[in-house]
Amino acid sequence: MATEGKVVEHPKKAFGWAARDPSGVLSPFNFSRRETGEKDVAFKVLYCGICHSDLHMAMNEWGTSFYPLVPGHELAGIVTEVGSKVEKFKVGDKVGVGYLIDSCRSCQDCNDNLENYCPKFVVTCGAKYRDGTVTYGGYSDSMVADEHFVIRIPDNIPLEFAGPLLCAGVTVYSPLRFFGLDKPGLHIGVVGLGGLGHMAVKFAKAFGANVTVISTSPNKEKEAIEHLGADSFLISSDPKQIQGAIGTLDGIIDTVSAVHPLLPMIGLLKSHGKLIMLGVIVQPLQLPEYTLIQGRKILAGSQVGGLKETQEMINFAAEHNVKPDMEVVPIDYVNTAMQRLVKGDVKYRFVIDIGNTLKPSS
């Protein structure tokens, strides 16, 4: 159930675009950020990616949103102020903030640099800080965050490409690394070719894998192979193609967020293969247990990445020239972009040009 959060007036004025109710329609909104604390980094937001999660939260489809809701957790910009005890950043640095803006900092997961699995983690938009105040995201002119949750953007990554890496990038990078699917010569499958899927193809190729894209859409084959560099393509609804590839994959990154059969995917795995689920599917899936037992296969899930891993990911992306495919749009196009996102009409990420198009009178 959507509720209103505790709104505290701070002297640091800010503005952006917000949803006021579950219609999800965004419009200009004036609010305030906290003053820059001793461990805080303040930065001017120049670009912010549009993630499918922004749409879910703006429309309260997960039942956790607080209004007014300023979406956006793929922020990139330039540091304008640092607190007196900040150690890692200075004014003028290129920085970003991803899905997480806070965590308890004391549990086992936080101690293991896995803040994304902290039971008390706080998302960057539409949630509450531990003091009850609302988190406002990156469809706005500025951000203030504890330096622990700020990522340094390498010089050779243009800021417009950085935001999607902080969400989609680390979401696929993390399971590839954790489950040992980052070794050259492995055969990796990627299910779905959207915002997450196209990044999974690019990172898997950067790791030296042989990559097969698995999709229900035959018309995506040319894009997958000729543009994204996949090695092969399977139509998941074609039994003959699936049968011909049985037992050929070391691992599969499944990015689909709609109900779909798992049995064919599990069948594609070699013995000891891993099927990693990244899509958020509300409805329960049927799990054919015997197919896991036969071959000691693993079905697992993964959610974004911790802060240390996110920094590692973007450094790797800079070294290997891994960048998202995206379409830059002005802030006043955001509602149209959301409608296109629902239809899958984007290759493969929208990024809002905050710096040049967001004005107080927008």
Short mmCIF file of C-alpha atoms in Angstrom, two decimals:
data_model
loop_
_atom_site.label_atom_id
_atom_site.label_comp_id
_atom_site.label_asym_id
_atom_site.label_seq_id
_atom_site.Cartn_x
_atom_site.Cartn_y
_atom_site.Cartn_z
CA MET A 1 0.00 0.00 0.00
CA ALA A 2 1.42 3.39 -0.97
CA THR A 3 1.92 5.85 1.85
CA GLU A 4 3.39 9.25 2.46
CA GLY A 5 6.84 9.40 4.02
CA LYS A 6 8.19 11.80 6.60
CA VAL A 7 9.21 14.93 4.72
CA VAL A 8 11.68 17.19 6.54
CA GLU A 9 12.49 20.63 5.22
CA HIS A 10 16.24 21.11 4.78
CA PRO A 11 17.94 24.30 3.65
CA LYS A 12 19.53 22.69 0.55
CA LYS A 13 16.86 23.32 -2.08
CA ALA A 14 16.47 20.88 -4.96
CA PHE A 15 14.11 20.24 -7.82
CA GLY A 16 13.21 17.38 -10.10
CA TRP A 17 10.28 15.43 -11.48
CA ALA A 18 8.06 13.29 -9.25
CA ALA A 19 5.08 10.95 -9.29
CA ARG A 20 2.37 12.01 -6.85
CA ASP A 21 0.21 8.89 -7.01
CA PRO A 22 0.10 5.36 -8.53
CA SER A 23 -0.79 6.73 -11.97
CA GLY A 24 2.98 7.09 -12.27
CA VAL A 25 2.70 10.35 -14.20
CA LEU A 26 5.70 12.59 -13.47
CA SER A 27 5.71 16.38 -13.21
CA PRO A 28 8.02 19.11 -11.82
CA PHE A 29 8.59 19.00 -8.07
CA ASN A 30 10.49 21.22 -5.62
CA PHE A 31 11.97 19.60 -2.53
CA SER A 32 15.08 19.75 -0.36
CA ARG A 33 18.21 17.71 0.28
CA ARG A 34 19.96 17.39 3.60
CA GLU A 35 22.98 19.54 4.30
CA THR A 36 26.29 17.93 3.38
CA GLY A 37 27.42 15.99 6.46
CA GLU A 38 31.00 15.29 7.45
CA LYS A 39 31.07 11.99 5.53
CA ASP A 40 28.78 13.14 2.70
CA VAL A 41 29.46 13.85 -0.95
CA ALA A 42 27.19 16.34 -2.73
CA PHE A 43 27.11 16.32 -6.51
CA LYS A 44 25.34 17.92 -9.43
CA VAL A 45 23.39 15.28 -11.33
CA LEU A 46 24.08 15.50 -15.05
CA TYR A 47 22.57 12.23 -16.27
CA CYS A 48 20.18 9.64 -14.85
CA GLY A 49 19.16 6.35 -16.45
CA ILE A 50 15.57 5.13 -16.57
CA CYS A 51 15.27 1.60 -15.19
CA HIS A 52 12.19 -0.62 -15.38
CA SER A 53 12.20 -0.49 -11.58
CA ASP A 54 11.52 3.25 -11.80
CA LEU A 55 8.28 2.45 -13.59
CA HIS A 56 7.30 -0.21 -11.04
CA MET A 57 7.96 2.16 -8.15
CA ALA A 58 6.29 5.20 -9.72
CA MET A 59 3.13 3.11 -10.15
CA ASN A 60 3.53 1.35 -6.77
CA GLU A 61 3.38 -2.05 -8.44
CA TRP A 62 5.40 -3.58 -5.60
CA GLY A 63 3.31 -1.92 -2.87
CA THR A 64 6.31 -0.23 -1.21
CA SER A 65 6.36 3.28 -2.71
CA PHE A 66 6.21 6.59 -0.84
CA TYR A 67 4.81 9.70 -2.51
CA PRO A 68 5.81 12.20 -3.76
CA LEU A 69 8.31 9.87 -5.47
CA VAL A 70 11.32 11.19 -7.39
CA PRO A 71 12.56 8.13 -9.33
CA GLY A 72 16.07 7.35 -10.48
CA HIS A 73 18.90 5.14 -9.19
CA GLU A 74 21.34 5.42 -12.10
CA LEU A 75 22.88 8.81 -11.32
CA ALA A 76 26.07 10.33 -12.70
CA GLY A 77 27.48 13.79 -12.17
CA ILE A 78 30.22 16.04 -10.78
CA VAL A 79 31.10 16.58 -7.11
CA THR A 80 30.26 20.07 -5.86
CA GLU A 81 30.95 19.70 -2.13
CA VAL A 82 32.49 17.17 0.28
CA GLY A 83 32.22 16.82 4.05
CA SER A 84 35.13 17.46 6.37
CA LYS A 85 35.85 13.73 6.88
CA VAL A 86 35.43 12.54 3.29
CA GLU A 87 38.55 10.65 2.20
CA LYS A 88 37.89 9.31 -1.30
CA PHE A 89 36.49 12.25 -3.25
CA LYS A 90 37.10 15.92 -3.98
CA VAL A 91 35.23 18.69 -5.74
CA GLY A 92 35.24 18.15 -9.52
CA ASP A 93 35.39 14.34 -9.42
CA LYS A 94 33.13 12.29 -11.71
CA VAL A 95 30.87 10.18 -9.51
CA GLY A 96 27.65 8.19 -9.47
CA VAL A 97 25.11 6.55 -7.20
CA GLY A 98 23.32 3.31 -8.01
CA TYR A 99 20.50 1.28 -6.50
CA LEU A 100 21.61 1.61 -2.86
CA ILE A 101 21.90 4.78 -0.80
CA ASP A 102 22.22 3.32 2.73
CA SER A 103 22.47 0.11 4.75
CA CYS A 104 22.95 -0.81 8.42
CA ARG A 105 26.76 -0.97 7.95
CA SER A 106 27.08 -3.51 10.79
CA CYS A 107 25.52 -6.85 9.73
CA GLN A 108 27.49 -9.75 8.28
CA ASP A 109 26.50 -8.89 4.72
CA CYS A 110 27.63 -5.28 5.13
CA ASN A 111 30.91 -6.46 6.65
CA ASP A 112 31.36 -8.72 3.63
CA ASN A 113 30.83 -5.78 1.22
CA LEU A 114 27.41 -7.16 0.27
CA GLU A 115 25.29 -4.17 1.23
CA ASN A 116 22.79 -5.27 -1.45
CA TYR A 117 21.81 -8.17 0.84
CA CYS A 118 21.67 -6.18 4.06
CA PRO A 119 18.22 -6.71 5.67
CA LYS A 120 18.03 -2.95 6.22
CA PHE A 121 19.37 -1.64 2.92
CA VAL A 122 17.75 1.55 1.62
CA VAL A 123 17.11 2.11 -2.07
CA THR A 124 17.95 5.42 -3.69
CA CYS A 125 14.39 6.46 -4.47
CA GLY A 126 10.92 5.96 -3.04
CA ALA A 127 12.07 4.47 0.27
CA LYS A 128 12.92 5.74 3.76
CA TYR A 129 16.19 6.45 5.49
CA ARG A 130 16.60 5.03 8.97
CA ASP A 131 15.40 8.36 10.44
CA GLY A 132 12.14 8.05 8.50
CA THR A 133 12.82 10.69 5.85
CA VAL A 134 12.12 9.88 2.22
CA THR A 135 14.81 9.08 -0.34
CA TYR A 136 14.55 11.17 -3.50
CA GLY A 137 16.20 9.77 -6.62
CA GLY A 138 18.08 11.05 -9.61
CA TYR A 139 15.39 12.66 -11.75
CA SER A 140 16.64 15.77 -9.97
CA ASP A 141 19.36 18.39 -10.09
CA SER A 142 21.47 17.20 -7.13
CA MET A 143 22.27 14.35 -4.77
CA VAL A 144 23.80 14.08 -1.28
CA ALA A 145 25.05 10.67 -0.16
CA ASP A 146 27.48 9.12 2.30
CA GLU A 147 30.78 8.58 0.47
CA HIS A 148 30.53 4.84 1.12
CA PHE A 149 27.64 4.69 -1.36
CA VAL A 150 29.27 6.88 -4.02
CA ILE A 151 31.06 5.33 -6.99
CA ARG A 152 34.01 6.92 -8.79
CA ILE A 153 33.45 7.09 -12.55
CA PRO A 154 36.64 6.36 -14.56
CA ASP A 155 37.78 9.22 -16.78
CA ASN A 156 37.31 7.26 -20.00
CA ILE A 157 33.61 6.52 -19.36
CA PRO A 158 31.43 9.43 -20.53
CA LEU A 159 28.91 10.31 -17.83
CA GLU A 160 25.90 9.55 -20.04
CA PHE A 161 27.00 5.89 -20.16
CA ALA A 162 27.80 5.57 -16.45
CA GLY A 163 24.34 5.45 -14.87
CA PRO A 164 23.05 2.23 -16.49
CA LEU A 165 26.30 0.49 -15.55
CA LEU A 166 25.56 1.22 -11.87
CA CYS A 167 22.34 -0.80 -12.11
CA ALA A 168 22.11 -3.10 -15.15
CA GLY A 169 25.88 -3.41 -15.38
CA VAL A 170 26.53 -4.64 -11.86
CA THR A 171 23.33 -6.73 -11.86
CA VAL A 172 24.81 -8.98 -14.56
CA TYR A 173 28.48 -8.59 -13.61
CA SER A 174 27.93 -9.78 -10.03
CA PRO A 175 26.49 -13.25 -10.81
CA LEU A 176 28.94 -13.83 -13.64
CA ARG A 177 31.78 -13.28 -11.16
CA PHE A 178 30.27 -14.93 -8.09
CA PHE A 179 29.21 -18.14 -9.84
CA GLY A 180 32.49 -18.53 -11.71
CA LEU A 181 31.02 -17.75 -15.12
CA ASP A 182 33.75 -15.20 -15.84
CA LYS A 183 36.35 -17.63 -17.23
CA PRO A 184 37.50 -17.47 -20.87
CA GLY A 185 36.16 -20.29 -23.02
CA LEU A 186 32.98 -20.97 -21.06
CA HIS A 187 29.70 -21.18 -22.96
CA ILE A 188 27.17 -18.77 -21.43
CA GLY A 189 23.51 -18.36 -22.33
CA VAL A 190 21.63 -15.08 -21.91
CA VAL A 191 17.82 -15.26 -21.75
CA GLY A 192 16.13 -12.04 -22.86
CA LEU A 193 17.65 -9.18 -24.81
CA GLY A 194 16.63 -5.99 -23.03
CA GLY A 195 18.35 -3.61 -20.63
CA LEU A 196 19.85 -6.41 -18.54
CA GLY A 197 20.28 -8.93 -21.33
CA HIS A 198 22.31 -6.75 -23.66
CA MET A 199 24.68 -5.90 -20.76
CA ALA A 200 25.00 -9.61 -19.91
CA VAL A 201 26.09 -10.31 -23.49
CA LYS A 202 28.67 -7.52 -23.38
CA PHE A 203 30.18 -8.49 -20.02
CA ALA A 204 30.24 -12.21 -20.83
CA LYS A 205 32.04 -11.45 -24.10
CA ALA A 206 34.49 -9.20 -22.23
CA PHE A 207 35.25 -12.15 -19.94
CA GLY A 208 36.08 -14.25 -23.01
CA ALA A 209 32.96 -16.43 -23.07
CA ASN A 210 31.17 -17.96 -26.01
CA VAL A 211 27.69 -16.39 -25.75
CA THR A 212 24.32 -17.70 -26.92
CA VAL A 213 21.30 -15.40 -26.73
CA ILE A 214 18.02 -17.19 -25.99
CA SER A 215 14.84 -15.34 -26.97
CA THR A 216 11.24 -15.82 -28.01
CA SER A 217 11.74 -13.19 -30.75
CA PRO A 218 13.40 -14.45 -33.97
CA ASN A 219 13.78 -10.86 -35.17
CA LYS A 220 16.37 -10.20 -32.47
CA GLU A 221 18.90 -12.66 -33.93
CA LYS A 222 20.60 -10.17 -36.24
CA GLU A 223 20.85 -7.57 -33.47
CA ALA A 224 22.26 -10.11 -31.00
CA ILE A 225 24.97 -11.44 -33.32
CA GLU A 226 25.89 -8.54 -35.60
CA HIS A 227 25.55 -5.65 -33.17
CA LEU A 228 26.09 -7.06 -29.68
CA GLY A 229 28.62 -9.72 -30.65
CA ALA A 230 26.83 -12.88 -29.49
CA ASP A 231 28.14 -16.08 -31.03
CA SER A 232 24.81 -17.82 -31.57
CA PHE A 233 21.06 -17.47 -31.10
CA LEU A 234 18.32 -19.84 -29.95
CA ILE A 235 14.57 -19.35 -30.30
CA SER A 236 13.27 -20.62 -26.97
CA SER A 237 9.88 -21.56 -28.44
CA ASP A 238 11.44 -23.78 -31.14
CA PRO A 239 11.70 -27.33 -29.69
CA LYS A 240 14.07 -28.43 -32.45
CA GLN A 241 16.57 -25.65 -31.71
CA ILE A 242 16.36 -26.26 -27.97
CA GLN A 243 16.80 -30.01 -28.39
CA GLY A 244 19.87 -29.43 -30.52
CA ALA A 245 21.51 -27.41 -27.78
CA ILE A 246 20.77 -29.72 -24.81
CA GLY A 247 23.69 -29.93 -22.37
CA THR A 248 25.85 -27.28 -24.05
CA LEU A 249 25.89 -24.34 -21.61
CA ASP A 250 28.06 -23.85 -18.54
CA GLY A 251 25.72 -21.19 -17.20
CA ILE A 252 22.68 -19.10 -18.07
CA ILE A 253 21.88 -15.53 -17.05
CA ASP A 254 18.07 -15.29 -17.17
CA THR A 255 16.92 -11.65 -17.31
CA VAL A 256 13.24 -12.19 -18.14
CA SER A 257 10.75 -10.69 -15.67
CA ALA A 258 7.68 -12.56 -16.92
CA VAL A 259 6.58 -16.12 -16.19
CA HIS A 260 8.33 -18.56 -18.52
CA PRO A 261 9.15 -22.29 -18.42
CA LEU A 262 12.37 -23.22 -16.64
CA LEU A 263 12.57 -26.82 -17.87
CA PRO A 264 14.01 -25.96 -21.32
CA MET A 265 16.60 -23.64 -19.74
CA ILE A 266 17.72 -26.24 -17.22
CA GLY A 267 17.97 -28.78 -20.02
CA LEU A 268 20.44 -26.56 -21.87
CA LEU A 269 22.90 -26.74 -18.96
CA LYS A 270 25.83 -29.09 -18.75
CA SER A 271 26.24 -31.13 -15.57
CA HIS A 272 27.03 -28.73 -12.70
CA GLY A 273 25.66 -25.85 -14.80
CA LYS A 274 24.05 -22.81 -13.20
CA LEU A 275 20.83 -21.01 -14.07
CA ILE A 276 20.86 -17.55 -12.49
CA MET A 277 17.58 -15.65 -12.27
CA LEU A 278 17.73 -11.84 -12.38
CA GLY A 279 14.20 -10.87 -13.44
CA VAL A 280 11.70 -9.99 -10.71
CA ILE A 281 8.77 -12.37 -11.25
CA VAL A 282 5.85 -11.98 -8.84
CA GLN A 283 4.00 -15.16 -9.80
CA PRO A 284 5.41 -18.53 -8.66
CA LEU A 285 7.33 -20.56 -11.23
CA GLN A 286 7.15 -24.32 -11.72
CA LEU A 287 10.42 -25.96 -10.72
CA PRO A 288 11.10 -29.37 -12.29
CA GLU A 289 13.26 -30.62 -9.44
CA TYR A 290 14.43 -33.85 -11.07
CA THR A 291 16.15 -31.96 -13.88
CA LEU A 292 18.30 -30.21 -11.26
CA ILE A 293 19.14 -33.44 -9.46
CA GLN A 294 20.10 -35.12 -12.72
CA GLY A 295 23.40 -33.36 -13.35
CA ARG A 296 23.79 -31.56 -10.02
CA LYS A 297 22.62 -28.30 -11.57
CA ILE A 298 22.04 -25.09 -9.66
CA LEU A 299 19.14 -22.64 -9.78
CA ALA A 300 19.97 -19.36 -8.05
CA GLY A 301 19.12 -15.68 -7.95
CA SER A 302 21.13 -12.48 -7.70
CA GLN A 303 20.35 -8.83 -6.94
CA VAL A 304 22.51 -5.89 -8.10
CA GLY A 305 25.87 -5.82 -6.26
CA GLY A 306 27.64 -4.41 -3.24
CA LEU A 307 29.54 -1.13 -3.37
CA LYS A 308 33.01 -2.68 -3.64
CA GLU A 309 31.83 -4.92 -6.47
CA THR A 310 30.13 -2.01 -8.23
CA GLN A 311 33.38 -0.05 -8.25
CA GLU A 312 35.20 -3.14 -9.52
CA MET A 313 32.59 -3.55 -12.26
CA ILE A 314 32.83 -0.01 -13.59
CA ASN A 315 36.63 -0.16 -13.55
CA PHE A 316 36.43 -3.40 -15.56
CA ALA A 317 33.96 -1.77 -17.96
CA ALA A 318 36.35 1.13 -18.48
CA GLU A 319 39.27 -1.22 -19.15
CA HIS A 320 37.31 -3.36 -21.64
CA ASN A 321 35.19 -0.62 -23.24
CA VAL A 322 31.90 -2.11 -22.04
CA LYS A 323 29.13 0.47 -22.41
CA PRO A 324 25.34 0.27 -22.51
CA ASP A 325 23.40 0.99 -25.67
CA MET A 326 21.14 3.89 -24.77
CA GLU A 327 18.98 6.75 -26.00
CA VAL A 328 19.49 10.16 -24.37
CA VAL A 329 16.25 12.09 -23.80
CA PRO A 330 15.26 15.43 -22.21
CA ILE A 331 13.45 15.49 -18.88
CA ASP A 332 10.17 16.60 -20.41
CA TYR A 333 10.17 13.38 -22.49
CA VAL A 334 10.21 11.20 -19.38
CA ASN A 335 6.51 10.22 -19.38
CA THR A 336 6.72 9.24 -23.05
CA ALA A 337 9.89 7.26 -22.30
CA MET A 338 8.03 5.38 -19.54
CA GLN A 339 5.24 4.50 -22.00
CA ARG A 340 7.79 3.27 -24.52
CA LEU A 341 9.51 1.27 -21.79
CA VAL A 342 6.27 -0.61 -21.09
CA LYS A 343 6.17 -1.57 -24.80
CA GLY A 344 9.84 -2.55 -24.89
CA ASP A 345 10.43 0.22 -27.40
CA VAL A 346 14.01 1.13 -26.47
CA LYS A 347 17.49 -0.18 -27.29
CA TYR A 348 18.29 -0.67 -24.55
CA ARG A 349 18.18 2.05 -21.92
CA PHE A 350 16.83 5.58 -21.71
CA VAL A 351 19.12 8.14 -20.08
CA ILE A 352 17.81 11.56 -19.08
CA ASP A 353 20.01 14.55 -19.89
CA ILE A 354 19.48 16.19 -16.51
CA GLY A 355 22.23 18.79 -16.78
CA ASN A 356 21.01 20.38 -20.01
CA THR A 357 17.24 19.93 -19.77
CA LEU A 358 16.12 20.03 -16.11
CA LYS A 359 15.33 23.60 -15.11
CA PRO A 360 13.48 24.93 -12.04
CA SER A 361 10.61 25.92 -14.35
CA SER A 362 10.54 22.54 -16.18
#
